[in-house]
Amino acid sequence: MELLMSMFLLWQIVRPFSLSIALCGLLPAHTVLAEFCSNIAGDQSKAKETVKAFQKGGLTIVMRHLDKTPPDKSGEECLTRDGHSRAAKIGENIRDLLPGSKSWTILYSGKCRTRETAQEIATMLGVAPKKDDNLLPHTGLRDGWFASYARDVASKATIGGNHLLVTHSQKLDLLNKELRISLHAQPVSDENYGVAYVLSGREEKHPLLGCIWLEGWATLNNSHVLNRSHC
């Protein structure tokens, strides 16, 4: 008990200085408390700003695949029936959010669960998805690599075009670490199937515009329709 009390008192003394110590490099970067990723669909002004950014182009959405099945005999995990329907619904909402736009490049890791997520969304947008091994769960996990890769992808978008990268929880955890942000659950849990990070390709200090959760696409689309009806 005395040891626990001593440790508690020591923490009370050290805690105010822990952030400064971490920033000075005396503690690993992941010890710095992260801020939560901004919920784009939950903020009307941010939602409006993001829709305009989508229309202008040059954004990259880094999305986790939808609900997956248990591994089959080969170890492959594909989408559940709910995963298929939810992925198609995301594609439908993106299509309605940006009517007439086919300037989308959709990339997936090659794993069945990302391929099927990408295919469902791509079908709704009228484009063909492409495989990119950079999106596999365990490639390029060194610090700083994935955020730079995603941002580089965004910078290559055509005028009015955007990229969708369908990947895995490992890559989202890496983004959390690189961008010093957090979701409601850390590490990324099964509750966050379909969560999407919206990144800008422009030269900004912080490339992350915010996050869109699964139900957020419908909210974003509905608010856009309401705003458009009042124009």
Tab-separated table of C-alpha atoms in Angstrom:
chain	number	residue	atom	x	y	z
A	1	MET	CA	0.000	0.000	0.000
A	2	GLU	CA	2.843	2.381	0.878
A	3	LEU	CA	4.499	1.616	-2.463
A	4	LEU	CA	1.288	2.368	-4.366
A	5	MET	CA	0.842	5.623	-2.465
A	6	SER	CA	4.437	6.636	-3.224
A	7	MET	CA	3.950	5.886	-6.942
A	8	PHE	CA	0.733	7.913	-6.976
A	9	LEU	CA	2.413	10.911	-5.336
A	10	LEU	CA	5.332	10.677	-7.770
A	11	TRP	CA	2.914	10.675	-10.725
A	12	GLN	CA	1.178	13.788	-9.409
A	13	ILE	CA	4.535	15.558	-9.442
A	14	VAL	CA	5.690	14.291	-12.856
A	15	ARG	CA	2.357	14.496	-14.745
A	16	PRO	CA	2.412	18.268	-15.526
A	17	PHE	CA	5.812	17.839	-17.163
A	18	SER	CA	5.149	14.621	-19.086
A	19	LEU	CA	4.043	16.337	-22.313
A	20	SER	CA	7.111	18.605	-22.334
A	21	ILE	CA	9.394	15.651	-21.685
A	22	ALA	CA	7.820	13.699	-24.550
A	23	LEU	CA	8.080	16.631	-26.925
A	24	CYS	CA	11.764	16.982	-26.067
A	25	GLY	CA	12.308	13.393	-27.162
A	26	LEU	CA	12.963	11.958	-23.706
A	27	LEU	CA	9.880	9.743	-24.001
A	28	PRO	CA	8.596	7.897	-27.091
A	29	ALA	CA	6.219	9.960	-29.254
A	30	HIS	CA	3.296	7.593	-28.639
A	31	THR	CA	3.285	8.533	-24.947
A	32	VAL	CA	1.896	11.977	-25.833
A	33	LEU	CA	-1.841	12.027	-25.304
A	34	ALA	CA	-3.598	12.305	-28.692
A	35	GLU	CA	-6.582	14.471	-29.498
A	36	PHE	CA	-9.715	12.833	-30.865
A	37	CYS	CA	-10.208	12.857	-34.623
A	38	SER	CA	-12.780	15.521	-35.472
A	39	ASN	CA	-16.170	14.068	-36.450
A	40	ILE	CA	-16.894	15.785	-39.770
A	41	ALA	CA	-20.549	14.727	-39.957
A	42	GLY	CA	-21.208	15.990	-36.428
A	43	ASP	CA	-20.211	19.580	-37.204
A	44	GLN	CA	-22.409	21.386	-39.741
A	45	SER	CA	-19.821	23.990	-40.732
A	46	LYS	CA	-17.081	21.351	-41.036
A	47	ALA	CA	-19.397	19.128	-43.055
A	48	LYS	CA	-20.124	21.972	-45.487
A	49	GLU	CA	-16.412	22.784	-45.751
A	50	THR	CA	-15.563	19.118	-46.436
A	51	VAL	CA	-18.212	18.776	-49.165
A	52	LYS	CA	-16.727	21.826	-50.905
A	53	ALA	CA	-13.267	20.272	-50.585
A	54	PHE	CA	-14.549	17.035	-52.167
A	55	GLN	CA	-16.027	19.031	-55.044
A	56	LYS	CA	-12.748	20.855	-55.567
A	57	GLY	CA	-10.767	17.595	-55.485
A	58	GLY	CA	-7.365	16.605	-54.186
A	59	LEU	CA	-8.542	14.667	-51.123
A	60	THR	CA	-7.717	11.142	-50.044
A	61	ILE	CA	-10.089	9.053	-47.946
A	62	VAL	CA	-8.299	6.320	-46.014
A	63	MET	CA	-11.032	3.849	-45.084
A	64	ARG	CA	-11.082	0.623	-43.152
A	65	HIS	CA	-12.903	-2.271	-44.846
A	66	LEU	CA	-16.438	-3.160	-43.738
A	67	ASP	CA	-17.575	-6.062	-41.529
A	68	LYS	CA	-15.590	-9.239	-42.194
A	69	THR	CA	-16.320	-12.947	-41.894
A	70	PRO	CA	-14.255	-15.399	-39.809
A	71	PRO	CA	-11.257	-16.805	-41.749
A	72	ASP	CA	-12.042	-19.585	-44.242
A	73	LYS	CA	-9.855	-22.692	-44.731
A	74	SER	CA	-7.288	-20.641	-46.640
A	75	GLY	CA	-7.246	-17.960	-43.946
A	76	GLU	CA	-9.013	-15.394	-46.142
A	77	GLU	CA	-11.600	-13.043	-44.613
A	78	CYS	CA	-14.259	-11.546	-46.885
A	79	LEU	CA	-17.251	-9.298	-46.204
A	80	THR	CA	-20.345	-10.422	-44.364
A	81	ARG	CA	-23.759	-9.785	-45.887
A	82	ASP	CA	-24.060	-6.662	-43.714
A	83	GLY	CA	-20.577	-5.614	-44.822
A	84	HIS	CA	-21.611	-5.782	-48.478
A	85	SER	CA	-24.796	-3.775	-47.936
A	86	ARG	CA	-23.047	-1.144	-45.800
A	87	ALA	CA	-20.249	-0.710	-48.337
A	88	ALA	CA	-22.813	-0.279	-51.128
A	89	LYS	CA	-24.643	2.300	-48.993
A	90	ILE	CA	-21.422	4.293	-48.526
A	91	GLY	CA	-20.949	4.283	-52.298
A	92	GLU	CA	-24.534	5.410	-52.782
A	93	ASN	CA	-24.090	8.295	-50.343
A	94	ILE	CA	-20.819	9.407	-51.966
A	95	ARG	CA	-22.501	9.275	-55.392
A	96	ASP	CA	-25.437	11.377	-54.175
A	97	LEU	CA	-23.083	13.751	-52.371
A	98	LEU	CA	-21.163	14.468	-55.575
A	99	PRO	CA	-23.656	13.803	-58.406
A	100	GLY	CA	-22.154	13.360	-61.864
A	101	SER	CA	-18.592	12.978	-60.566
A	102	LYS	CA	-16.623	9.961	-61.823
A	103	SER	CA	-13.221	11.425	-60.954
A	104	TRP	CA	-12.558	8.850	-58.260
A	105	THR	CA	-9.535	6.580	-57.974
A	106	ILE	CA	-10.268	3.640	-55.674
A	107	LEU	CA	-7.397	1.488	-54.407
A	108	TYR	CA	-7.547	-1.595	-52.182
A	109	SER	CA	-5.004	-3.887	-50.564
A	110	GLY	CA	-5.829	-7.084	-52.426
A	111	LYS	CA	-7.230	-8.869	-49.389
A	112	CYS	CA	-10.760	-10.149	-49.970
A	113	ARG	CA	-12.354	-7.852	-47.365
A	114	THR	CA	-10.823	-4.684	-48.870
A	115	ARG	CA	-11.424	-5.826	-52.444
A	116	GLU	CA	-15.123	-6.445	-51.821
A	117	THR	CA	-15.508	-3.139	-49.935
A	118	ALA	CA	-13.855	-1.291	-52.833
A	119	GLN	CA	-15.941	-3.118	-55.440
A	120	GLU	CA	-19.248	-2.287	-53.755
A	121	ILE	CA	-18.351	1.419	-53.523
A	122	ALA	CA	-16.813	1.533	-57.014
A	123	THR	CA	-19.937	0.004	-58.566
A	124	MET	CA	-22.028	2.845	-57.168
A	125	LEU	CA	-19.546	5.437	-58.470
A	126	GLY	CA	-19.146	3.860	-61.911
A	127	VAL	CA	-15.385	3.321	-61.672
A	128	ALA	CA	-13.051	0.303	-61.559
A	129	PRO	CA	-11.015	-0.242	-58.364
A	130	LYS	CA	-7.309	-1.119	-58.499
A	131	LYS	CA	-5.066	-3.181	-56.250
A	132	ASP	CA	-2.214	-1.484	-54.371
A	133	ASP	CA	0.063	-3.609	-52.174
A	134	ASN	CA	1.045	-0.500	-50.184
A	135	LEU	CA	-2.327	-0.901	-48.446
A	136	LEU	CA	-1.676	-4.418	-47.125
A	137	PRO	CA	-1.798	-4.713	-43.314
A	138	HIS	CA	1.901	-5.244	-42.629
A	139	THR	CA	3.698	-3.288	-45.373
A	140	GLY	CA	5.433	0.044	-44.766
A	141	LEU	CA	4.834	0.165	-41.023
A	142	ARG	CA	7.835	2.387	-40.325
A	143	ASP	CA	7.110	5.728	-38.651
A	144	GLY	CA	5.933	8.544	-40.885
A	145	TRP	CA	5.618	6.443	-44.036
A	146	PHE	CA	1.888	5.872	-44.431
A	147	ALA	CA	0.680	9.443	-43.861
A	148	SER	CA	3.234	10.639	-46.437
A	149	TYR	CA	2.110	7.949	-48.889
A	150	ALA	CA	-1.583	8.853	-48.483
A	151	ARG	CA	-0.839	12.543	-48.855
A	152	ASP	CA	1.261	11.897	-51.965
A	153	VAL	CA	-1.652	9.953	-53.466
A	154	ALA	CA	-3.952	12.919	-52.780
A	155	SER	CA	-1.541	15.346	-54.473
A	156	LYS	CA	-1.767	13.330	-57.710
A	157	ALA	CA	-5.543	13.569	-57.987
A	158	THR	CA	-6.914	15.011	-61.203
A	159	ILE	CA	-8.825	18.306	-61.143
A	160	GLY	CA	-12.046	17.603	-59.262
A	161	GLY	CA	-10.802	14.107	-58.431
A	162	ASN	CA	-10.363	12.316	-55.131
A	163	HIS	CA	-8.854	9.030	-53.969
A	164	LEU	CA	-10.326	6.304	-51.784
A	165	LEU	CA	-7.838	3.921	-50.168
A	166	VAL	CA	-9.490	0.839	-48.655
A	167	THR	CA	-7.143	-0.698	-46.113
A	168	HIS	CA	-6.841	-2.337	-42.687
A	169	SER	CA	-6.867	-1.457	-38.986
A	170	GLN	CA	-3.067	-1.692	-38.827
A	171	LYS	CA	-2.747	1.213	-41.263
A	172	LEU	CA	-5.298	3.296	-39.354
A	173	ASP	CA	-3.418	2.652	-36.123
A	174	LEU	CA	-0.301	3.857	-37.930
A	175	LEU	CA	-2.094	7.034	-39.025
A	176	ASN	CA	-3.239	7.600	-35.439
A	177	LYS	CA	0.361	7.454	-34.300
A	178	GLU	CA	1.781	9.544	-37.173
A	179	LEU	CA	-0.849	12.289	-36.949
A	180	ARG	CA	-1.108	12.173	-33.132
A	181	ILE	CA	-4.871	11.662	-33.182
A	182	SER	CA	-7.226	9.041	-31.809
A	183	LEU	CA	-10.579	7.443	-32.525
A	184	HIS	CA	-13.072	6.704	-29.756
A	185	ALA	CA	-11.422	3.278	-29.442
A	186	GLN	CA	-7.669	2.785	-29.527
A	187	PRO	CA	-6.379	0.688	-31.138
A	188	VAL	CA	-8.943	0.572	-33.955
A	189	SER	CA	-11.563	-1.954	-32.906
A	190	ASP	CA	-14.261	-3.975	-34.634
A	191	GLU	CA	-16.667	-1.159	-33.753
A	192	ASN	CA	-14.882	1.006	-36.331
A	193	TYR	CA	-15.495	-0.946	-39.530
A	194	GLY	CA	-15.817	1.563	-42.370
A	195	VAL	CA	-14.304	4.507	-40.483
A	196	ALA	CA	-12.641	6.967	-42.878
A	197	TYR	CA	-9.870	9.548	-42.440
A	198	VAL	CA	-10.094	12.512	-44.830
A	199	LEU	CA	-6.653	13.844	-45.809
A	200	SER	CA	-5.728	16.867	-47.902
A	201	GLY	CA	-2.943	16.652	-50.470
A	202	ARG	CA	-2.156	20.329	-50.169
A	203	GLU	CA	0.865	21.575	-48.288
A	204	GLU	CA	-0.678	22.132	-44.897
A	205	LYS	CA	0.831	21.740	-41.449
A	206	HIS	CA	-1.764	19.102	-40.539
A	207	PRO	CA	-3.218	17.193	-43.515
A	208	LEU	CA	-6.135	15.617	-41.612
A	209	LEU	CA	-9.503	17.320	-42.166
A	210	GLY	CA	-11.305	14.898	-39.868
A	211	CYS	CA	-12.982	11.484	-39.731
A	212	ILE	CA	-16.249	10.083	-41.029
A	213	TRP	CA	-17.768	7.129	-39.199
A	214	LEU	CA	-19.972	4.568	-40.915
A	215	GLU	CA	-23.256	6.364	-40.226
A	216	GLY	CA	-21.661	9.736	-40.986
A	217	TRP	CA	-21.906	9.419	-44.771
A	218	ALA	CA	-25.713	9.445	-44.660
A	219	THR	CA	-25.646	12.403	-42.242
A	220	LEU	CA	-23.216	14.269	-44.491
A	221	ASN	CA	-25.308	13.537	-47.564
A	222	ASN	CA	-28.588	14.536	-45.892
A	223	SER	CA	-27.157	17.846	-44.667
A	224	HIS	CA	-25.797	18.518	-48.170
A	225	VAL	CA	-29.231	17.852	-49.715
A	226	LEU	CA	-30.878	20.162	-47.179
A	227	ASN	CA	-28.320	22.918	-47.835
A	228	ARG	CA	-28.731	22.520	-51.591
A	229	SER	CA	-32.522	22.747	-51.318
A	230	HIS	CA	-32.197	26.162	-49.631
A	231	CYS	CA	-29.910	27.609	-52.309
